[in-house]
Coordinates of C-alpha atoms and ligand atoms in Angstrom, one line a residue:
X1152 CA -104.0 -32.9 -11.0
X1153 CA -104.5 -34.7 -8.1
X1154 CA -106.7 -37.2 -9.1
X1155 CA -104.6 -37.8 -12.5
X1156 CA -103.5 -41.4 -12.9
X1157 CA -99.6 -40.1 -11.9
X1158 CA -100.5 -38.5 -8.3
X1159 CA -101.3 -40.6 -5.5
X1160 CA -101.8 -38.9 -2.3
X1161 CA -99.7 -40.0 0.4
X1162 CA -101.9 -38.2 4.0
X1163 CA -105.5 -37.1 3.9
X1164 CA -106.5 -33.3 4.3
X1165 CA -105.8 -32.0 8.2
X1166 CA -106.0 -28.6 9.3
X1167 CA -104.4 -27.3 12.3
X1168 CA -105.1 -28.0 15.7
X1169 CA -102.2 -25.9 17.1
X1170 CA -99.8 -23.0 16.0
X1171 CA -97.4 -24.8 13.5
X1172 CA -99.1 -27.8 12.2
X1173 CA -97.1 -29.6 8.7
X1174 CA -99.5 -30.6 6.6
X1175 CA -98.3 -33.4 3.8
X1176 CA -99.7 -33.4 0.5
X1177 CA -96.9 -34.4 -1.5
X1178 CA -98.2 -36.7 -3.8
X1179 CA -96.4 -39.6 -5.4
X1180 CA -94.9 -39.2 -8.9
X1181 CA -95.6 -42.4 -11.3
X1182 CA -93.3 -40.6 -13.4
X1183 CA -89.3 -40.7 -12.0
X1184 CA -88.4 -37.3 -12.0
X1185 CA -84.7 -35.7 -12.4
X1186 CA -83.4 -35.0 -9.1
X1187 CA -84.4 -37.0 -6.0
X1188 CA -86.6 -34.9 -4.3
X1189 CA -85.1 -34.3 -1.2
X1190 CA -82.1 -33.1 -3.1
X1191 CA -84.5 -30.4 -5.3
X1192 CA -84.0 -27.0 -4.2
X1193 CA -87.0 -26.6 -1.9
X1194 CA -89.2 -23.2 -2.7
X1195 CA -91.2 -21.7 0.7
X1196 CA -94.4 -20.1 -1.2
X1197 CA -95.9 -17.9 1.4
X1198 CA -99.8 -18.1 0.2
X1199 CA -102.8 -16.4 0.8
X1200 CA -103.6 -15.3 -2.9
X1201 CA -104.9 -16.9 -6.0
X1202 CA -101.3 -16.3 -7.7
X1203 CA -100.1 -18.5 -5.0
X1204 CA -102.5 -21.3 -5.6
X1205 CA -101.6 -21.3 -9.3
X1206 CA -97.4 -20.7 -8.0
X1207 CA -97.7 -24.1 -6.1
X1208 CA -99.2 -26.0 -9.0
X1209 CA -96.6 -24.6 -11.5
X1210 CA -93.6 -24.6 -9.0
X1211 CA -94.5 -28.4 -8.1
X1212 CA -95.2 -29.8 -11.8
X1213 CA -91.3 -28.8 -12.1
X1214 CA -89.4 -31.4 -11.7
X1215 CA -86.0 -30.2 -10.3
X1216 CA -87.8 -27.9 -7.7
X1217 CA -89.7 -28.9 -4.7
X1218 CA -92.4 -26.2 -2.8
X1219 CA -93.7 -25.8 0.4
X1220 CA -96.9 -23.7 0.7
X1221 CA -97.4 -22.1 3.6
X1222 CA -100.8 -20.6 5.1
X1223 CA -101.8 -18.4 8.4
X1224 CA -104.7 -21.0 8.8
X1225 CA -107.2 -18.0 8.9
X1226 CA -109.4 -20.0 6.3
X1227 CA -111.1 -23.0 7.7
X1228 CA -112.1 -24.7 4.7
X1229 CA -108.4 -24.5 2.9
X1230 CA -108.3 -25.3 -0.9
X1231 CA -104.8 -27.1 -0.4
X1232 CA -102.3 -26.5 -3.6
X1233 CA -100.0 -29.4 -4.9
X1234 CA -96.6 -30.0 -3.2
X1235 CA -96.2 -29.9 0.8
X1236 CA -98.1 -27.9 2.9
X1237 CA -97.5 -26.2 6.5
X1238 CA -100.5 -24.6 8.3
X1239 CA -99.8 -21.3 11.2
X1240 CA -97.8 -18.4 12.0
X1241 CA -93.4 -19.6 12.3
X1242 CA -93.3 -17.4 15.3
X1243 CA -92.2 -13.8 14.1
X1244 CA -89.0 -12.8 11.9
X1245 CA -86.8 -15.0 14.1
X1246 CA -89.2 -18.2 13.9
X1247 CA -89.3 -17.9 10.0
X1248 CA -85.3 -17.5 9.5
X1249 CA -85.4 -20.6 11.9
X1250 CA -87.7 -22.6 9.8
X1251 CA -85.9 -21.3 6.7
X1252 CA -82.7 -22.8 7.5
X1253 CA -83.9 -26.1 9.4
X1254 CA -85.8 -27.0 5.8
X1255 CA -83.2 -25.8 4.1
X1256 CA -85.0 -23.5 1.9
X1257 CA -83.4 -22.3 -1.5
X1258 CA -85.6 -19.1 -1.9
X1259 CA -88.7 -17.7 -0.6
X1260 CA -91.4 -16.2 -2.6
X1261 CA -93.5 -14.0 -0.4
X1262 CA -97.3 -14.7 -2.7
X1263 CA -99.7 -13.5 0.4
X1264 CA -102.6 -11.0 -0.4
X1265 CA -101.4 -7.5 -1.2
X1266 CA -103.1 -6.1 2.0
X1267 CA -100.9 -8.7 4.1
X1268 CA -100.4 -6.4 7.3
X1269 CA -97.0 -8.0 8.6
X1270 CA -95.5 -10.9 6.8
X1271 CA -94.2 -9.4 4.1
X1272 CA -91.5 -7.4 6.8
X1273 CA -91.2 -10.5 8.2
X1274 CA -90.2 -12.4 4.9
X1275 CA -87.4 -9.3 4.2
X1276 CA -86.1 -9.5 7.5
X1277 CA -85.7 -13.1 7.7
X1278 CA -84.2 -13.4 4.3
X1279 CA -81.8 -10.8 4.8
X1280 CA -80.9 -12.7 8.3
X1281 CA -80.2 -16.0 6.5
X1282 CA -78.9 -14.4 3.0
X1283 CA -81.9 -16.5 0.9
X1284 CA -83.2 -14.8 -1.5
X1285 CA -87.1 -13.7 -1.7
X1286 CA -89.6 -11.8 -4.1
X1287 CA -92.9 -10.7 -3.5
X1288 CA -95.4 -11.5 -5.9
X1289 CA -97.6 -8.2 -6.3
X1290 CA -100.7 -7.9 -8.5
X1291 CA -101.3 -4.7 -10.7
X1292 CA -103.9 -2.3 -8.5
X1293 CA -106.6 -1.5 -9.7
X1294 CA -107.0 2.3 -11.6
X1295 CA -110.1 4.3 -12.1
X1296 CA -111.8 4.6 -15.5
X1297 CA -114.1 6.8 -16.7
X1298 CA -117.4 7.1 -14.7
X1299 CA -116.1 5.8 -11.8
X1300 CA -117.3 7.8 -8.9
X1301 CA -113.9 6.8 -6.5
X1302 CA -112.9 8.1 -2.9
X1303 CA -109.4 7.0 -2.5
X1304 CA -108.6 7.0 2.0
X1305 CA -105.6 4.8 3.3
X1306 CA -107.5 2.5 5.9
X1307 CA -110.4 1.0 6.8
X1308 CA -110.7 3.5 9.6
X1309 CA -110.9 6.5 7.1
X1310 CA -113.4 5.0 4.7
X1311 CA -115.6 4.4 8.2
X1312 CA -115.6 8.2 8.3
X1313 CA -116.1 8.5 4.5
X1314 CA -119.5 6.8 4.6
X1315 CA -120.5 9.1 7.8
X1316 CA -119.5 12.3 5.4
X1317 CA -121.0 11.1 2.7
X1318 CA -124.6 10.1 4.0
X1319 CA -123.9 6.3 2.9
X1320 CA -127.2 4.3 3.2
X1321 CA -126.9 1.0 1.8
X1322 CA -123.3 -0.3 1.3
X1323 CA -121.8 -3.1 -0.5
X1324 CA -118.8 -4.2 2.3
X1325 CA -116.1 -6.2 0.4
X1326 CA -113.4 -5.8 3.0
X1327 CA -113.2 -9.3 4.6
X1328 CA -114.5 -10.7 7.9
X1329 CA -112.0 -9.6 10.2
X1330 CA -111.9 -6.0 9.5
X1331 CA -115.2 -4.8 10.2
X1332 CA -114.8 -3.3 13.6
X1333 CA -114.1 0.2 12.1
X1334 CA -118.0 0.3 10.6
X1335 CA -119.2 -0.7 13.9
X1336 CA -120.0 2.8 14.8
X1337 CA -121.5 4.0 11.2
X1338 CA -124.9 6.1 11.2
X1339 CA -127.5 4.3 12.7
X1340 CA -129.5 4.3 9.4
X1341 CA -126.3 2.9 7.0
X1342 CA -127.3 -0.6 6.4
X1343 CA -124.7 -3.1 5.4
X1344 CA -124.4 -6.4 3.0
X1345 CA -121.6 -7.9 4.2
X1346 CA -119.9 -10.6 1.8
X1347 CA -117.0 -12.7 2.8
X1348 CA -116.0 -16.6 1.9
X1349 CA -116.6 -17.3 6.2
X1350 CA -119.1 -16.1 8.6
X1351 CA -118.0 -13.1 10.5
X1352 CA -117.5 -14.2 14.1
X1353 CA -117.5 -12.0 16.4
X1354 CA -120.4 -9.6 14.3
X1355 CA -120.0 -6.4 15.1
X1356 CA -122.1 -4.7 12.6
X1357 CA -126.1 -4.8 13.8
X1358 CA -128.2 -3.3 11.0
X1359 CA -125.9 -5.9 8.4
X1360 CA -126.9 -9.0 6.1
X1361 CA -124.1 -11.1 5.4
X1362 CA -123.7 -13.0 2.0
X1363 CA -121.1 -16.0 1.9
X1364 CA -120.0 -16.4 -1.2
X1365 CA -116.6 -16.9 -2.7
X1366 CA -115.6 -15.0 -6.0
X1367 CA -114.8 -15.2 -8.9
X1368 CA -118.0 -13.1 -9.8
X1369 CA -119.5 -11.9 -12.8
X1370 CA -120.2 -8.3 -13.9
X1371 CA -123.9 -9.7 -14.8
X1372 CA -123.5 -11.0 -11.0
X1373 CA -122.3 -8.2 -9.2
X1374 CA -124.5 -5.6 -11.0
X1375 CA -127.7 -8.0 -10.0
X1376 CA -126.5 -8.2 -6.6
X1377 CA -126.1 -4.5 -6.0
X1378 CA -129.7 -3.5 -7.5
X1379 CA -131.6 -6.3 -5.7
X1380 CA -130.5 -4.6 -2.4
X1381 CA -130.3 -0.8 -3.8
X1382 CA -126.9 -0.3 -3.2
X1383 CA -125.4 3.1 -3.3
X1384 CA -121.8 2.7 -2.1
X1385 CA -119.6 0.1 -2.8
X1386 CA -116.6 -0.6 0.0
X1387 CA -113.3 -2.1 -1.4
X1388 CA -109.4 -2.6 -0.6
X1389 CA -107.5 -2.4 -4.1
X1390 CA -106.6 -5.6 -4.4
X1391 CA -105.7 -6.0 -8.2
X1392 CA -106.6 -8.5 -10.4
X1393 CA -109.2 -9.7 -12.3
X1394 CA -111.7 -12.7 -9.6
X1395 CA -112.7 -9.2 -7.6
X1396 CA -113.1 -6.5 -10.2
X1397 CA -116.6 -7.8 -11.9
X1398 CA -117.9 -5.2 -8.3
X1399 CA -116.0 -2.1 -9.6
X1400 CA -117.3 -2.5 -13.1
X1401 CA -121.2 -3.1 -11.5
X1402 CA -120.5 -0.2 -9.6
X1403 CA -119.4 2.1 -12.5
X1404 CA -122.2 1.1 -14.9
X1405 CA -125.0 1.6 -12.0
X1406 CA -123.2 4.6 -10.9
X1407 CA -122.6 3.5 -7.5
X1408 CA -119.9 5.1 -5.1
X1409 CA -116.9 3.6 -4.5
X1410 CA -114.6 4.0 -1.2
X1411 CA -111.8 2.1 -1.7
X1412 CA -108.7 1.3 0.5
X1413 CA -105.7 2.3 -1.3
X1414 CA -103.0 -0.6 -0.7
X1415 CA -99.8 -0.2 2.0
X1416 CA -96.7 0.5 0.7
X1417 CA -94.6 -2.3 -0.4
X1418 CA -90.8 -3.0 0.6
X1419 CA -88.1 -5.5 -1.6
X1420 CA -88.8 -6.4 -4.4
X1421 CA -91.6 -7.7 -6.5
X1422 CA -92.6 -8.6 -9.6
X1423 CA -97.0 -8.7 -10.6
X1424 CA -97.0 -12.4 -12.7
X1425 CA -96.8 -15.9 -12.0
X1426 CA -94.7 -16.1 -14.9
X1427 CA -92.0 -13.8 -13.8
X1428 CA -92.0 -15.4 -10.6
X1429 CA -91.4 -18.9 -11.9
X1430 CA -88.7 -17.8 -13.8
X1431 CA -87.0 -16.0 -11.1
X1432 CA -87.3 -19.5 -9.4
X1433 CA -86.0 -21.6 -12.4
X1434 CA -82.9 -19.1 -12.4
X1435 CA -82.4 -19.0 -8.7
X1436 CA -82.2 -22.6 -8.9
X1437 CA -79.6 -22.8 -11.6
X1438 CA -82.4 -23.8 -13.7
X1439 CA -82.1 -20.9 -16.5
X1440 CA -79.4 -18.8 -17.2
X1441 CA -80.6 -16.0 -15.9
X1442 CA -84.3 -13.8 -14.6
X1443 CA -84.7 -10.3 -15.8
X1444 CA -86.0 -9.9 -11.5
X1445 CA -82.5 -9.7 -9.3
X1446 CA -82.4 -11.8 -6.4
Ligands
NAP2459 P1 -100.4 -10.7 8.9 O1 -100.7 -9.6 9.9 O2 -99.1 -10.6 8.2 O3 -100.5 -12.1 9.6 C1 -100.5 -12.3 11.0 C2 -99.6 -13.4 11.3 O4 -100.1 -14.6 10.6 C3 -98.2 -13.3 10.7 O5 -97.4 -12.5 11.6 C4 -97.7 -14.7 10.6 O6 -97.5 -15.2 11.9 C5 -99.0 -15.4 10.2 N1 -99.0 -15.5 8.7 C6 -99.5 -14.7 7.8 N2 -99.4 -15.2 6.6 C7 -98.9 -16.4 6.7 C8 -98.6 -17.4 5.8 N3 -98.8 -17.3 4.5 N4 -98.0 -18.6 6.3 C9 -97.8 -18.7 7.6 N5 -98.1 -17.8 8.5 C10 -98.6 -16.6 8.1 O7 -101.5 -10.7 7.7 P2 -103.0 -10.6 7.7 O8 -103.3 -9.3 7.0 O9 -103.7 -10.9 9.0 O10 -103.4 -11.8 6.7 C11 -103.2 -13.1 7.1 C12 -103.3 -14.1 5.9 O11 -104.5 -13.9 5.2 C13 -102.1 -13.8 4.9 O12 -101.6 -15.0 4.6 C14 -102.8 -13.1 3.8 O13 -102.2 -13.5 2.5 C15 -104.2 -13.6 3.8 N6 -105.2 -12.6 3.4 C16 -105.1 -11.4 3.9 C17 -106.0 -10.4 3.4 C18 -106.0 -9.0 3.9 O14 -106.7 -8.2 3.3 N7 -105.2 -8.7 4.9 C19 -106.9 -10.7 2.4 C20 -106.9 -12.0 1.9 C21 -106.0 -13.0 2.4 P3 -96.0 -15.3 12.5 O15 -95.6 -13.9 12.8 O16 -96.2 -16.2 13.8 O17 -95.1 -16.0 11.5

């Protein structure tokens, strides 16, 4: 899209240097659309998930809406969306209502992964604060089928201890770069491949390969992967959707374990689609007459 004849960007790429850094991608339309933009009711798209990506492209190919996308900045090599971009945390509840009503935002959809640990509160509180309204876009979990050999545990803490009861040896650790510390004190013997999209710095895990790699993967993939380095137990959060779920079918046809992080509950409301989230844009603008999802 950006490339297209009809875009021309306006800044280059910059990634932040400090807490709050605005990034500017808008890019030019050749095309006049209806509404001036500044006058288009302005989405905030909290991101951090692939339904975001694809959000920001469909929210900013409308042409009487405008989107901001918003990331933590955790990610140093940032795939930036279509529309505007802001990099860093707003400072809490109170520094996200502030920067809700100085950019006068129309409605906030809260599109961060599902294992998000405190924005999501932060989006309800701040919306309630400033009366805007917000959804959470939530992806379907994942469910067991038959043959898969599961252990449910809440954290990342538990299914540490899972591996130590269950005599682990060579695990298949899916559960990002920044949450390894609880497998730091696994059995001496429990080796690790550690994949994750950036290198793991600080690496607490000694007896550990780590793969960098970014999904989607294949089933073909994933099942390859696991028997090249004999895995017997395959480490997961339940994420949902379909780029990470090639591991779980490996896992079930090779009959590999599976410990997997069961997700936190969820507050507000939420719907699982991009679809029903655009829509519930379209009508919170005016846009339709009305979205199934209330406001
Ligand atoms: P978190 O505890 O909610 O994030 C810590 C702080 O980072 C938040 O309090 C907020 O700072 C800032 N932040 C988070 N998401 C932001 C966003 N989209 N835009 C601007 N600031 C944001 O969440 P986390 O679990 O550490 O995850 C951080 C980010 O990584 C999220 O965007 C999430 O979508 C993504 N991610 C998380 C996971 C996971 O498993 N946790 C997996 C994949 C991707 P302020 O309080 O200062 O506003």
């Amino acid at each position: 899209m950006r490339d297209s004849p009809g875009f021309t960007p306006v800044f280059p790429v910059v990634l932040p240097g400090h807490r709050s850094s605005v990034v500017r991608t808008t890019y030019a339309r050749a095309v006049t659309a209806a509404r001036p933009h500044q006058d288009r009711p302005r989405i905030l798209l909290l991101a951090g998930s692939s339904e975001a990506s694809e959000l920001a492209a469909r929210l900013a190919a409308e042409p009487a809406l405008a989107v901001t996308s918003s990331f933590a900045g955790r990610v140093k090599a940032l795939s930036l969306p279509p529309g505007d971009v802001r990099v860093g945390g707003f400072g809490g509840p109170e520094g996200l209502a502030r920067w809700i009503t100085e950019n006068r935002i129309a409605a906030v959809i809260d599109a961060t992964h599902p294992f998000t640990a405190n924005m999501p509160h932060h989006v309800v509180l701040a919306c309630r604060s400033t009366n805007v309204p917000h959804l959470r876009v939530l992806r379907p979990e994942w469910v067991p089928a038959p043959g898969d050999r599961w252990t449910v545990v809440p954290d990342l803490d538990a299914a540490a201890a899972a591996l130590r009861q269950k005599g682990a040896r060579r695990v298949f650790l899916t559960t990002g770069r920044q949450e390894l510390a609880p497998f730091a004190h696994a059995d001496p013997e429990t080796w690790f491949l550690v994949r994750s999209i950036e290198m793991p710095e600080p690496m607490p895990l000694g007896h550990a390969e780590v793969l960098l790699s970014r999904g989607p993967f294949t089933v073909a993939d994933e099942r390859a992967l696991m028997q090249h380095h004999g895995i017997d137990t395959l480490v997961t959060k339940n994420s949902g959707g379909s780029a990470a779920a090639a591991k779980l079918e490996a896992a079930r046809a090779l009959g590999v374990d599976v410990v997997i992080i069961a997700r936190p509950s969820a507050e507000g409301i939420s719907v699982g689609t991009t679809d029903e989230a655009l829509a519930w844009c379209q009508g919170v603008a005016g846009l339709s007459p009305s979205s199934d999802v209330p406001g």
